[in-house]
């Protein structure tokens, strides 16, 4: 049964997520001595996000000297998000204070700024081997709906070879589909991941993380230095 009011531990986690998202705004106002102007970088990412007539291209991606992902919302034009934090297996990608997406192991676990957002993701039985079909479950918080700890059951398909191209470069990847459903929300969906068979890195994903959408498609334009 879902809860319509968050527990104290969820309130603490909400505060932590708010602080993490605020971090993007702080970064946008600072300069880095490590090479590159953070303020100009985030302003450019935010401008592109707010003026989505122009799609991301190889020149735009190459101009940002930090890890970046491209994101499409409901199949729209691709925009660039910049890696703001990378700690304890979680990465937050952001366009200044406009939007933020947090990933872990290539999966989206939180979003902010899309109107309908995934507030929190908890994986009950993580399975490390992408190549093997298996069942797994996770739970989700949807603060905008007042719903918490919603169970979602998924079945991961057998991997199939499906090479992809990102910014003109080919990648030898396998595609893995997660067929998921939540009886409580009367919601079913399929999330897909394009994974390197050699390294396990998720180069592209297409995910629906909220029962009211949107569908988010991510692809690594400039991968982080850290593995995964």
mmCIF file with all atom_site columns, C-alpha atoms in Angstrom:
data_model
loop_
_atom_site.group_PDB
_atom_site.id
_atom_site.type_symbol
_atom_site.label_atom_id
_atom_site.label_alt_id
_atom_site.label_comp_id
_atom_site.label_asym_id
_atom_site.label_entity_id
_atom_site.label_seq_id
_atom_site.pdbx_PDB_ins_code
_atom_site.Cartn_x
_atom_site.Cartn_y
_atom_site.Cartn_z
_atom_site.occupancy
_atom_site.B_iso_or_equiv
_atom_site.pdbx_formal_charge
_atom_site.auth_seq_id
_atom_site.auth_comp_id
_atom_site.auth_asym_id
_atom_site.auth_atom_id
_atom_site.pdbx_PDB_model_num
ATOM 1   C CA . UNK A 1 1   ? 0.000  0.000   0.000   1.00 0.00 ? 1   UNK A CA 1
ATOM 2   C CA . UNK A 1 2   ? 1.341  3.423   -0.897  1.00 0.00 ? 2   UNK A CA 1
ATOM 3   C CA . UNK A 1 3   ? 1.768  6.252   1.547   1.00 0.00 ? 3   UNK A CA 1
ATOM 4   C CA . UNK A 1 4   ? 0.369  9.699   0.885   1.00 0.00 ? 4   UNK A CA 1
ATOM 5   C CA . UNK A 1 5   ? 2.708  11.493  3.284   1.00 0.00 ? 5   UNK A CA 1
ATOM 6   C CA . UNK A 1 6   ? 6.490  11.033  3.480   1.00 0.00 ? 6   UNK A CA 1
ATOM 7   C CA . UNK A 1 7   ? 8.158  9.478   6.533   1.00 0.00 ? 7   UNK A CA 1
ATOM 8   C CA . UNK A 1 8   ? 10.867 11.428  8.388   1.00 0.00 ? 8   UNK A CA 1
ATOM 9   C CA . UNK A 1 9   ? 13.605 9.489   6.556   1.00 0.00 ? 9   UNK A CA 1
ATOM 10  C CA . UNK A 1 10  ? 12.007 10.433  3.250   1.00 0.00 ? 10  UNK A CA 1
ATOM 11  C CA . UNK A 1 11  ? 11.885 14.062  4.335   1.00 0.00 ? 11  UNK A CA 1
ATOM 12  C CA . UNK A 1 12  ? 15.608 13.881  4.997   1.00 0.00 ? 12  UNK A CA 1
ATOM 13  C CA . UNK A 1 13  ? 16.209 12.335  1.592   1.00 0.00 ? 13  UNK A CA 1
ATOM 14  C CA . UNK A 1 14  ? 14.083 15.029  -0.030  1.00 0.00 ? 14  UNK A CA 1
ATOM 15  C CA . UNK A 1 15  ? 16.254 17.654  1.661   1.00 0.00 ? 15  UNK A CA 1
ATOM 16  C CA . UNK A 1 16  ? 19.383 15.900  0.437   1.00 0.00 ? 16  UNK A CA 1
ATOM 17  C CA . UNK A 1 17  ? 18.054 15.783  -3.131  1.00 0.00 ? 17  UNK A CA 1
ATOM 18  C CA . UNK A 1 18  ? 17.157 19.470  -2.958  1.00 0.00 ? 18  UNK A CA 1
ATOM 19  C CA . UNK A 1 19  ? 20.678 20.260  -1.801  1.00 0.00 ? 19  UNK A CA 1
ATOM 20  C CA . UNK A 1 20  ? 22.128 18.159  -4.605  1.00 0.00 ? 20  UNK A CA 1
ATOM 21  C CA . UNK A 1 21  ? 20.023 19.954  -7.210  1.00 0.00 ? 21  UNK A CA 1
ATOM 22  C CA . UNK A 1 22  ? 20.994 23.309  -5.692  1.00 0.00 ? 22  UNK A CA 1
ATOM 23  C CA . UNK A 1 23  ? 24.608 22.265  -6.219  1.00 0.00 ? 23  UNK A CA 1
ATOM 24  C CA . UNK A 1 24  ? 24.096 22.774  -9.945  1.00 0.00 ? 24  UNK A CA 1
ATOM 25  C CA . UNK A 1 25  ? 23.158 26.382  -9.332  1.00 0.00 ? 25  UNK A CA 1
ATOM 26  C CA . UNK A 1 26  ? 26.219 26.906  -7.166  1.00 0.00 ? 26  UNK A CA 1
ATOM 27  C CA . UNK A 1 27  ? 28.478 25.375  -9.800  1.00 0.00 ? 27  UNK A CA 1
ATOM 28  C CA . UNK A 1 28  ? 26.937 27.595  -12.433 1.00 0.00 ? 28  UNK A CA 1
ATOM 29  C CA . UNK A 1 29  ? 28.131 30.642  -10.509 1.00 0.00 ? 29  UNK A CA 1
ATOM 30  C CA . UNK A 1 30  ? 31.705 29.461  -10.003 1.00 0.00 ? 30  UNK A CA 1
ATOM 31  C CA . UNK A 1 31  ? 34.788 29.180  -12.170 1.00 0.00 ? 31  UNK A CA 1
ATOM 32  C CA . UNK A 1 32  ? 37.105 26.180  -12.202 1.00 0.00 ? 32  UNK A CA 1
ATOM 33  C CA . UNK A 1 33  ? 40.870 26.543  -12.187 1.00 0.00 ? 33  UNK A CA 1
ATOM 34  C CA . UNK A 1 34  ? 41.129 23.072  -13.737 1.00 0.00 ? 34  UNK A CA 1
ATOM 35  C CA . UNK A 1 35  ? 40.498 24.370  -17.255 1.00 0.00 ? 35  UNK A CA 1
ATOM 36  C CA . UNK A 1 36  ? 37.242 25.736  -18.584 1.00 0.00 ? 36  UNK A CA 1
ATOM 37  C CA . UNK A 1 37  ? 34.772 28.298  -17.317 1.00 0.00 ? 37  UNK A CA 1
ATOM 38  C CA . UNK A 1 38  ? 31.977 26.646  -15.315 1.00 0.00 ? 38  UNK A CA 1
ATOM 39  C CA . UNK A 1 39  ? 29.753 29.700  -15.434 1.00 0.00 ? 39  UNK A CA 1
ATOM 40  C CA . UNK A 1 40  ? 29.950 30.037  -19.214 1.00 0.00 ? 40  UNK A CA 1
ATOM 41  C CA . UNK A 1 41  ? 29.531 26.285  -19.629 1.00 0.00 ? 41  UNK A CA 1
ATOM 42  C CA . UNK A 1 42  ? 26.356 26.093  -17.566 1.00 0.00 ? 42  UNK A CA 1
ATOM 43  C CA . UNK A 1 43  ? 24.963 29.227  -19.133 1.00 0.00 ? 43  UNK A CA 1
ATOM 44  C CA . UNK A 1 44  ? 25.473 27.676  -22.556 1.00 0.00 ? 44  UNK A CA 1
ATOM 45  C CA . UNK A 1 45  ? 23.844 24.409  -21.474 1.00 0.00 ? 45  UNK A CA 1
ATOM 46  C CA . UNK A 1 46  ? 20.939 26.267  -19.884 1.00 0.00 ? 46  UNK A CA 1
ATOM 47  C CA . UNK A 1 47  ? 20.489 28.498  -22.933 1.00 0.00 ? 47  UNK A CA 1
ATOM 48  C CA . UNK A 1 48  ? 20.430 25.486  -25.213 1.00 0.00 ? 48  UNK A CA 1
ATOM 49  C CA . UNK A 1 49  ? 17.914 23.737  -22.971 1.00 0.00 ? 49  UNK A CA 1
ATOM 50  C CA . UNK A 1 50  ? 15.610 26.743  -22.892 1.00 0.00 ? 50  UNK A CA 1
ATOM 51  C CA . UNK A 1 51  ? 15.953 27.358  -26.643 1.00 0.00 ? 51  UNK A CA 1
ATOM 52  C CA . UNK A 1 52  ? 15.463 23.883  -27.989 1.00 0.00 ? 52  UNK A CA 1
ATOM 53  C CA . UNK A 1 53  ? 15.193 24.704  -31.687 1.00 0.00 ? 53  UNK A CA 1
ATOM 54  C CA . UNK A 1 54  ? 18.836 23.728  -32.164 1.00 0.00 ? 54  UNK A CA 1
ATOM 55  C CA . UNK A 1 55  ? 19.858 20.118  -31.653 1.00 0.00 ? 55  UNK A CA 1
ATOM 56  C CA . UNK A 1 56  ? 23.136 19.053  -30.095 1.00 0.00 ? 56  UNK A CA 1
ATOM 57  C CA . UNK A 1 57  ? 25.898 18.400  -32.611 1.00 0.00 ? 57  UNK A CA 1
ATOM 58  C CA . UNK A 1 58  ? 29.498 17.283  -32.535 1.00 0.00 ? 58  UNK A CA 1
ATOM 59  C CA . UNK A 1 59  ? 30.801 20.863  -32.369 1.00 0.00 ? 59  UNK A CA 1
ATOM 60  C CA . UNK A 1 60  ? 28.589 21.722  -29.399 1.00 0.00 ? 60  UNK A CA 1
ATOM 61  C CA . UNK A 1 61  ? 29.618 18.564  -27.562 1.00 0.00 ? 61  UNK A CA 1
ATOM 62  C CA . UNK A 1 62  ? 33.318 19.080  -28.330 1.00 0.00 ? 62  UNK A CA 1
ATOM 63  C CA . UNK A 1 63  ? 33.186 22.656  -27.028 1.00 0.00 ? 63  UNK A CA 1
ATOM 64  C CA . UNK A 1 64  ? 32.444 21.452  -23.481 1.00 0.00 ? 64  UNK A CA 1
ATOM 65  C CA . UNK A 1 65  ? 35.591 20.030  -21.849 1.00 0.00 ? 65  UNK A CA 1
ATOM 66  C CA . UNK A 1 66  ? 33.658 17.981  -19.296 1.00 0.00 ? 66  UNK A CA 1
ATOM 67  C CA . UNK A 1 67  ? 31.620 14.778  -19.345 1.00 0.00 ? 67  UNK A CA 1
ATOM 68  C CA . UNK A 1 68  ? 28.292 15.292  -21.104 1.00 0.00 ? 68  UNK A CA 1
ATOM 69  C CA . UNK A 1 69  ? 25.177 13.408  -22.101 1.00 0.00 ? 69  UNK A CA 1
ATOM 70  C CA . UNK A 1 70  ? 22.638 14.164  -24.765 1.00 0.00 ? 70  UNK A CA 1
ATOM 71  C CA . UNK A 1 71  ? 18.979 13.970  -23.777 1.00 0.00 ? 71  UNK A CA 1
ATOM 72  C CA . UNK A 1 72  ? 15.830 13.834  -25.860 1.00 0.00 ? 72  UNK A CA 1
ATOM 73  C CA . UNK A 1 73  ? 12.433 14.400  -24.268 1.00 0.00 ? 73  UNK A CA 1
ATOM 74  C CA . UNK A 1 74  ? 9.604  12.457  -25.948 1.00 0.00 ? 74  UNK A CA 1
ATOM 75  C CA . UNK A 1 75  ? 11.673 12.093  -29.107 1.00 0.00 ? 75  UNK A CA 1
ATOM 76  C CA . UNK A 1 76  ? 12.438 15.820  -29.395 1.00 0.00 ? 76  UNK A CA 1
ATOM 77  C CA . UNK A 1 77  ? 15.708 17.446  -30.359 1.00 0.00 ? 77  UNK A CA 1
ATOM 78  C CA . UNK A 1 78  ? 18.801 16.350  -28.493 1.00 0.00 ? 78  UNK A CA 1
ATOM 79  C CA . UNK A 1 79  ? 20.105 18.734  -25.830 1.00 0.00 ? 79  UNK A CA 1
ATOM 80  C CA . UNK A 1 80  ? 23.265 18.619  -23.746 1.00 0.00 ? 80  UNK A CA 1
ATOM 81  C CA . UNK A 1 81  ? 23.532 18.058  -19.985 1.00 0.00 ? 81  UNK A CA 1
ATOM 82  C CA . UNK A 1 82  ? 26.843 18.437  -18.139 1.00 0.00 ? 82  UNK A CA 1
ATOM 83  C CA . UNK A 1 83  ? 28.133 16.155  -15.379 1.00 0.00 ? 83  UNK A CA 1
ATOM 84  C CA . UNK A 1 84  ? 27.897 18.144  -12.137 1.00 0.00 ? 84  UNK A CA 1
ATOM 85  C CA . UNK A 1 85  ? 28.649 15.438  -9.543  1.00 0.00 ? 85  UNK A CA 1
ATOM 86  C CA . UNK A 1 86  ? 30.048 11.902  -9.680  1.00 0.00 ? 86  UNK A CA 1
ATOM 87  C CA . UNK A 1 87  ? 30.155 10.227  -6.283  1.00 0.00 ? 87  UNK A CA 1
ATOM 88  C CA . UNK A 1 88  ? 29.396 6.829   -4.776  1.00 0.00 ? 88  UNK A CA 1
ATOM 89  C CA . UNK A 1 89  ? 28.196 5.443   -8.101  1.00 0.00 ? 89  UNK A CA 1
ATOM 90  C CA . UNK A 1 90  ? 25.710 8.255   -8.734  1.00 0.00 ? 90  UNK A CA 1
ATOM 91  C CA . UNK A 1 91  ? 26.086 10.917  -11.413 1.00 0.00 ? 91  UNK A CA 1
ATOM 92  C CA . UNK A 1 92  ? 24.057 14.084  -11.645 1.00 0.00 ? 92  UNK A CA 1
ATOM 93  C CA . UNK A 1 93  ? 23.769 15.654  -15.090 1.00 0.00 ? 93  UNK A CA 1
ATOM 94  C CA . UNK A 1 94  ? 22.360 19.150  -15.367 1.00 0.00 ? 94  UNK A CA 1
ATOM 95  C CA . UNK A 1 95  ? 21.750 22.211  -17.510 1.00 0.00 ? 95  UNK A CA 1
ATOM 96  C CA . UNK A 1 96  ? 22.368 24.780  -14.803 1.00 0.00 ? 96  UNK A CA 1
ATOM 97  C CA . UNK A 1 97  ? 19.242 25.105  -12.672 1.00 0.00 ? 97  UNK A CA 1
ATOM 98  C CA . UNK A 1 98  ? 16.871 24.183  -15.507 1.00 0.00 ? 98  UNK A CA 1
ATOM 99  C CA . UNK A 1 99  ? 16.823 20.375  -15.255 1.00 0.00 ? 99  UNK A CA 1
ATOM 100 C CA . UNK A 1 100 ? 18.782 17.573  -13.614 1.00 0.00 ? 100 UNK A CA 1
ATOM 101 C CA . UNK A 1 101 ? 18.982 13.817  -14.139 1.00 0.00 ? 101 UNK A CA 1
ATOM 102 C CA . UNK A 1 102 ? 20.760 11.464  -11.749 1.00 0.00 ? 102 UNK A CA 1
ATOM 103 C CA . UNK A 1 103 ? 21.933 8.073   -13.008 1.00 0.00 ? 103 UNK A CA 1
ATOM 104 C CA . UNK A 1 104 ? 23.413 4.990   -11.366 1.00 0.00 ? 104 UNK A CA 1
ATOM 105 C CA . UNK A 1 105 ? 24.812 2.156   -13.427 1.00 0.00 ? 105 UNK A CA 1
ATOM 106 C CA . UNK A 1 106 ? 23.313 3.688   -16.541 1.00 0.00 ? 106 UNK A CA 1
ATOM 107 C CA . UNK A 1 107 ? 19.777 3.819   -15.146 1.00 0.00 ? 107 UNK A CA 1
ATOM 108 C CA . UNK A 1 108 ? 17.899 6.999   -14.287 1.00 0.00 ? 108 UNK A CA 1
ATOM 109 C CA . UNK A 1 109 ? 17.209 7.110   -10.563 1.00 0.00 ? 109 UNK A CA 1
ATOM 110 C CA . UNK A 1 110 ? 16.054 10.737  -10.080 1.00 0.00 ? 110 UNK A CA 1
ATOM 111 C CA . UNK A 1 111 ? 14.889 13.636  -12.224 1.00 0.00 ? 111 UNK A CA 1
ATOM 112 C CA . UNK A 1 112 ? 14.112 17.281  -11.546 1.00 0.00 ? 112 UNK A CA 1
ATOM 113 C CA . UNK A 1 113 ? 12.666 20.043  -13.679 1.00 0.00 ? 113 UNK A CA 1
ATOM 114 C CA . UNK A 1 114 ? 10.530 17.984  -16.073 1.00 0.00 ? 114 UNK A CA 1
ATOM 115 C CA . UNK A 1 115 ? 7.184  18.718  -14.426 1.00 0.00 ? 115 UNK A CA 1
ATOM 116 C CA . UNK A 1 116 ? 6.579  15.019  -13.734 1.00 0.00 ? 116 UNK A CA 1
ATOM 117 C CA . UNK A 1 117 ? 9.634  13.641  -11.958 1.00 0.00 ? 117 UNK A CA 1
ATOM 118 C CA . UNK A 1 118 ? 11.025 10.491  -10.399 1.00 0.00 ? 118 UNK A CA 1
ATOM 119 C CA . UNK A 1 119 ? 11.821 11.604  -6.854  1.00 0.00 ? 119 UNK A CA 1
ATOM 120 C CA . UNK A 1 120 ? 13.631 8.458   -5.747  1.00 0.00 ? 120 UNK A CA 1
ATOM 121 C CA . UNK A 1 121 ? 14.532 4.968   -6.946  1.00 0.00 ? 121 UNK A CA 1
ATOM 122 C CA . UNK A 1 122 ? 15.360 1.980   -4.759  1.00 0.00 ? 122 UNK A CA 1
ATOM 123 C CA . UNK A 1 123 ? 16.516 -1.276  -6.322  1.00 0.00 ? 123 UNK A CA 1
ATOM 124 C CA . UNK A 1 124 ? 15.500 -4.234  -4.223  1.00 0.00 ? 124 UNK A CA 1
ATOM 125 C CA . UNK A 1 125 ? 17.486 -6.929  -5.994  1.00 0.00 ? 125 UNK A CA 1
ATOM 126 C CA . UNK A 1 126 ? 20.170 -5.443  -8.221  1.00 0.00 ? 126 UNK A CA 1
ATOM 127 C CA . UNK A 1 127 ? 21.498 -7.796  -10.898 1.00 0.00 ? 127 UNK A CA 1
ATOM 128 C CA . UNK A 1 128 ? 24.945 -6.959  -12.225 1.00 0.00 ? 128 UNK A CA 1
ATOM 129 C CA . UNK A 1 129 ? 24.973 -9.190  -15.316 1.00 0.00 ? 129 UNK A CA 1
ATOM 130 C CA . UNK A 1 130 ? 23.163 -7.322  -18.090 1.00 0.00 ? 130 UNK A CA 1
ATOM 131 C CA . UNK A 1 131 ? 23.552 -10.233 -20.500 1.00 0.00 ? 131 UNK A CA 1
ATOM 132 C CA . UNK A 1 132 ? 21.339 -12.701 -18.614 1.00 0.00 ? 132 UNK A CA 1
ATOM 133 C CA . UNK A 1 133 ? 17.516 -12.585 -18.620 1.00 0.00 ? 133 UNK A CA 1
ATOM 134 C CA . UNK A 1 134 ? 16.186 -12.118 -15.109 1.00 0.00 ? 134 UNK A CA 1
ATOM 135 C CA . UNK A 1 135 ? 13.373 -10.675 -13.039 1.00 0.00 ? 135 UNK A CA 1
ATOM 136 C CA . UNK A 1 136 ? 13.999 -7.775  -10.709 1.00 0.00 ? 136 UNK A CA 1
ATOM 137 C CA . UNK A 1 137 ? 12.014 -5.264  -8.679  1.00 0.00 ? 137 UNK A CA 1
ATOM 138 C CA . UNK A 1 138 ? 12.422 -1.669  -7.622  1.00 0.00 ? 138 UNK A CA 1
ATOM 139 C CA . UNK A 1 139 ? 10.386 0.928   -5.806  1.00 0.00 ? 139 UNK A CA 1
ATOM 140 C CA . UNK A 1 140 ? 9.769  4.541   -6.732  1.00 0.00 ? 140 UNK A CA 1
ATOM 141 C CA . UNK A 1 141 ? 8.716  7.790   -5.093  1.00 0.00 ? 141 UNK A CA 1
ATOM 142 C CA . UNK A 1 142 ? 6.600  10.263  -7.060  1.00 0.00 ? 142 UNK A CA 1
ATOM 143 C CA . UNK A 1 143 ? 6.400  13.323  -4.824  1.00 0.00 ? 143 UNK A CA 1
ATOM 144 C CA . UNK A 1 144 ? 4.293  15.267  -7.339  1.00 0.00 ? 144 UNK A CA 1
ATOM 145 C CA . UNK A 1 145 ? 1.624  12.539  -7.037  1.00 0.00 ? 145 UNK A CA 1
ATOM 146 C CA . UNK A 1 146 ? 2.004  12.138  -3.261  1.00 0.00 ? 146 UNK A CA 1
ATOM 147 C CA . UNK A 1 147 ? 2.991  8.484   -3.786  1.00 0.00 ? 147 UNK A CA 1
ATOM 148 C CA . UNK A 1 148 ? 5.943  6.743   -2.133  1.00 0.00 ? 148 UNK A CA 1
ATOM 149 C CA . UNK A 1 149 ? 7.489  3.261   -2.132  1.00 0.00 ? 149 UNK A CA 1
ATOM 150 C CA . UNK A 1 150 ? 5.528  2.180   -5.196  1.00 0.00 ? 150 UNK A CA 1
ATOM 151 C CA . UNK A 1 151 ? 6.614  -1.361  -6.163  1.00 0.00 ? 151 UNK A CA 1
ATOM 152 C CA . UNK A 1 152 ? 7.526  -1.955  -9.807  1.00 0.00 ? 152 UNK A CA 1
ATOM 153 C CA . UNK A 1 153 ? 8.275  -5.429  -11.189 1.00 0.00 ? 153 UNK A CA 1
ATOM 154 C CA . UNK A 1 154 ? 10.448 -5.879  -14.275 1.00 0.00 ? 154 UNK A CA 1
ATOM 155 C CA . UNK A 1 155 ? 11.729 -8.681  -16.452 1.00 0.00 ? 155 UNK A CA 1
ATOM 156 C CA . UNK A 1 156 ? 14.968 -8.154  -18.339 1.00 0.00 ? 156 UNK A CA 1
ATOM 157 C CA . UNK A 1 157 ? 15.132 -9.695  -21.801 1.00 0.00 ? 157 UNK A CA 1
ATOM 158 C CA . UNK A 1 158 ? 17.989 -11.631 -23.366 1.00 0.00 ? 158 UNK A CA 1
ATOM 159 C CA . UNK A 1 159 ? 20.554 -9.305  -24.882 1.00 0.00 ? 159 UNK A CA 1
ATOM 160 C CA . UNK A 1 160 ? 20.612 -8.816  -28.649 1.00 0.00 ? 160 UNK A CA 1
ATOM 161 C CA . UNK A 1 161 ? 23.379 -7.293  -30.727 1.00 0.00 ? 161 UNK A CA 1
ATOM 162 C CA . UNK A 1 162 ? 22.418 -3.748  -31.717 1.00 0.00 ? 162 UNK A CA 1
ATOM 163 C CA . UNK A 1 163 ? 25.339 -1.449  -32.661 1.00 0.00 ? 163 UNK A CA 1
ATOM 164 C CA . UNK A 1 164 ? 24.732 2.290   -32.353 1.00 0.00 ? 164 UNK A CA 1
ATOM 165 C CA . UNK A 1 165 ? 26.296 5.502   -33.623 1.00 0.00 ? 165 UNK A CA 1
ATOM 166 C CA . UNK A 1 166 ? 26.828 8.594   -31.456 1.00 0.00 ? 166 UNK A CA 1
ATOM 167 C CA . UNK A 1 167 ? 28.158 11.792  -33.040 1.00 0.00 ? 167 UNK A CA 1
ATOM 168 C CA . UNK A 1 168 ? 29.454 9.825   -36.003 1.00 0.00 ? 168 UNK A CA 1
ATOM 169 C CA . UNK A 1 169 ? 31.267 7.172   -33.949 1.00 0.00 ? 169 UNK A CA 1
ATOM 170 C CA . UNK A 1 170 ? 30.106 3.540   -33.980 1.00 0.00 ? 170 UNK A CA 1
ATOM 171 C CA . UNK A 1 171 ? 29.792 1.464   -30.806 1.00 0.00 ? 171 UNK A CA 1
ATOM 172 C CA . UNK A 1 172 ? 29.465 -2.308  -30.598 1.00 0.00 ? 172 UNK A CA 1
ATOM 173 C CA . UNK A 1 173 ? 26.590 -2.592  -28.121 1.00 0.00 ? 173 UNK A CA 1
ATOM 174 C CA . UNK A 1 174 ? 23.946 -5.040  -27.036 1.00 0.00 ? 174 UNK A CA 1
ATOM 175 C CA . UNK A 1 175 ? 20.368 -3.894  -26.410 1.00 0.00 ? 175 UNK A CA 1
ATOM 176 C CA . UNK A 1 176 ? 18.580 -5.003  -23.284 1.00 0.00 ? 176 UNK A CA 1
ATOM 177 C CA . UNK A 1 177 ? 14.877 -4.353  -22.707 1.00 0.00 ? 177 UNK A CA 1
ATOM 178 C CA . UNK A 1 178 ? 13.249 -4.115  -19.301 1.00 0.00 ? 178 UNK A CA 1
ATOM 179 C CA . UNK A 1 179 ? 9.519  -4.852  -19.445 1.00 0.00 ? 179 UNK A CA 1
ATOM 180 C CA . UNK A 1 180 ? 8.054  -3.332  -16.281 1.00 0.00 ? 180 UNK A CA 1
ATOM 181 C CA . UNK A 1 181 ? 4.669  -2.880  -14.646 1.00 0.00 ? 181 UNK A CA 1
ATOM 182 C CA . UNK A 1 182 ? 3.105  -1.457  -11.535 1.00 0.00 ? 182 UNK A CA 1
ATOM 183 C CA . UNK A 1 183 ? -0.234 -3.004  -10.650 1.00 0.00 ? 183 UNK A CA 1
ATOM 184 C CA . UNK A 1 184 ? -0.827 -0.274  -8.109  1.00 0.00 ? 184 UNK A CA 1
ATOM 185 C CA . UNK A 1 185 ? -0.600 2.447   -10.776 1.00 0.00 ? 185 UNK A CA 1
ATOM 186 C CA . UNK A 1 186 ? -1.992 0.374   -13.668 1.00 0.00 ? 186 UNK A CA 1
ATOM 187 C CA . UNK A 1 187 ? 1.210  1.324   -15.493 1.00 0.00 ? 187 UNK A CA 1
ATOM 188 C CA . UNK A 1 188 ? 3.296  -0.770  -17.879 1.00 0.00 ? 188 UNK A CA 1
ATOM 189 C CA . UNK A 1 189 ? 6.302  0.315   -19.933 1.00 0.00 ? 189 UNK A CA 1
ATOM 190 C CA . UNK A 1 190 ? 9.511  -0.907  -21.576 1.00 0.00 ? 190 UNK A CA 1
ATOM 191 C CA . UNK A 1 191 ? 12.902 0.680   -20.891 1.00 0.00 ? 191 UNK A CA 1
ATOM 192 C CA . UNK A 1 192 ? 15.798 -0.086  -23.241 1.00 0.00 ? 192 UNK A CA 1
ATOM 193 C CA . UNK A 1 193 ? 19.553 0.096   -22.694 1.00 0.00 ? 193 UNK A CA 1
ATOM 194 C CA . UNK A 1 194 ? 22.426 -0.101  -25.176 1.00 0.00 ? 194 UNK A CA 1
ATOM 195 C CA . UNK A 1 195 ? 25.378 -1.570  -23.307 1.00 0.00 ? 195 UNK A CA 1
ATOM 196 C CA . UNK A 1 196 ? 28.977 -2.274  -24.237 1.00 0.00 ? 196 UNK A CA 1
ATOM 197 C CA . UNK A 1 197 ? 29.462 -6.033  -24.167 1.00 0.00 ? 197 UNK A CA 1
ATOM 198 C CA . UNK A 1 198 ? 33.127 -5.476  -23.306 1.00 0.00 ? 198 UNK A CA 1
ATOM 199 C CA . UNK A 1 199 ? 32.930 -2.899  -20.515 1.00 0.00 ? 199 UNK A CA 1
ATOM 200 C CA . UNK A 1 200 ? 29.302 -2.913  -19.367 1.00 0.00 ? 200 UNK A CA 1
ATOM 201 C CA . UNK A 1 201 ? 29.072 0.849   -19.926 1.00 0.00 ? 201 UNK A CA 1
ATOM 202 C CA . UNK A 1 202 ? 25.581 2.028   -20.874 1.00 0.00 ? 202 UNK A CA 1
ATOM 203 C CA . UNK A 1 203 ? 26.040 4.241   -23.920 1.00 0.00 ? 203 UNK A CA 1
ATOM 204 C CA . UNK A 1 204 ? 22.364 4.930   -24.570 1.00 0.00 ? 204 UNK A CA 1
ATOM 205 C CA . UNK A 1 205 ? 19.064 4.394   -22.805 1.00 0.00 ? 205 UNK A CA 1
ATOM 206 C CA . UNK A 1 206 ? 15.406 5.082   -23.462 1.00 0.00 ? 206 UNK A CA 1
ATOM 207 C CA . UNK A 1 207 ? 13.448 5.238   -20.217 1.00 0.00 ? 207 UNK A CA 1
ATOM 208 C CA . UNK A 1 208 ? 10.057 6.180   -18.871 1.00 0.00 ? 208 UNK A CA 1
ATOM 209 C CA . UNK A 1 209 ? 10.427 6.886   -15.166 1.00 0.00 ? 209 UNK A CA 1
ATOM 210 C CA . UNK A 1 210 ? 7.040  8.426   -14.342 1.00 0.00 ? 210 UNK A CA 1
ATOM 211 C CA . UNK A 1 211 ? 3.523  7.130   -15.095 1.00 0.00 ? 211 UNK A CA 1
ATOM 212 C CA . UNK A 1 212 ? 2.703  10.449  -16.774 1.00 0.00 ? 212 UNK A CA 1
ATOM 213 C CA . UNK A 1 213 ? 5.926  10.544  -18.795 1.00 0.00 ? 213 UNK A CA 1
ATOM 214 C CA . UNK A 1 214 ? 7.985  11.899  -20.405 1.00 0.00 ? 214 UNK A CA 1
ATOM 215 C CA . UNK A 1 215 ? 10.142 9.329   -22.196 1.00 0.00 ? 215 UNK A CA 1
ATOM 216 C CA . UNK A 1 216 ? 13.794 10.317  -21.773 1.00 0.00 ? 216 UNK A CA 1
ATOM 217 C CA . UNK A 1 217 ? 16.514 9.143   -24.146 1.00 0.00 ? 217 UNK A CA 1
ATOM 218 C CA . UNK A 1 218 ? 20.080 9.582   -22.906 1.00 0.00 ? 218 UNK A CA 1
ATOM 219 C CA . UNK A 1 219 ? 23.345 8.962   -24.720 1.00 0.00 ? 219 UNK A CA 1
ATOM 220 C CA . UNK A 1 220 ? 26.916 9.553   -23.612 1.00 0.00 ? 220 UNK A CA 1
ATOM 221 C CA . UNK A 1 221 ? 28.536 12.253  -25.707 1.00 0.00 ? 221 UNK A CA 1
ATOM 222 C CA . UNK A 1 222 ? 31.709 12.583  -23.627 1.00 0.00 ? 222 UNK A CA 1
ATOM 223 C CA . UNK A 1 223 ? 31.940 9.804   -21.021 1.00 0.00 ? 223 UNK A CA 1
ATOM 224 C CA . UNK A 1 224 ? 33.259 10.415  -17.497 1.00 0.00 ? 224 UNK A CA 1
ATOM 225 C CA . UNK A 1 225 ? 36.731 9.271   -16.558 1.00 0.00 ? 225 UNK A CA 1
ATOM 226 C CA . UNK A 1 226 ? 35.292 6.930   -13.931 1.00 0.00 ? 226 UNK A CA 1
ATOM 227 C CA . UNK A 1 227 ? 34.142 3.465   -14.999 1.00 0.00 ? 227 UNK A CA 1
ATOM 228 C CA . UNK A 1 228 ? 30.503 2.552   -15.527 1.00 0.00 ? 228 UNK A CA 1
#
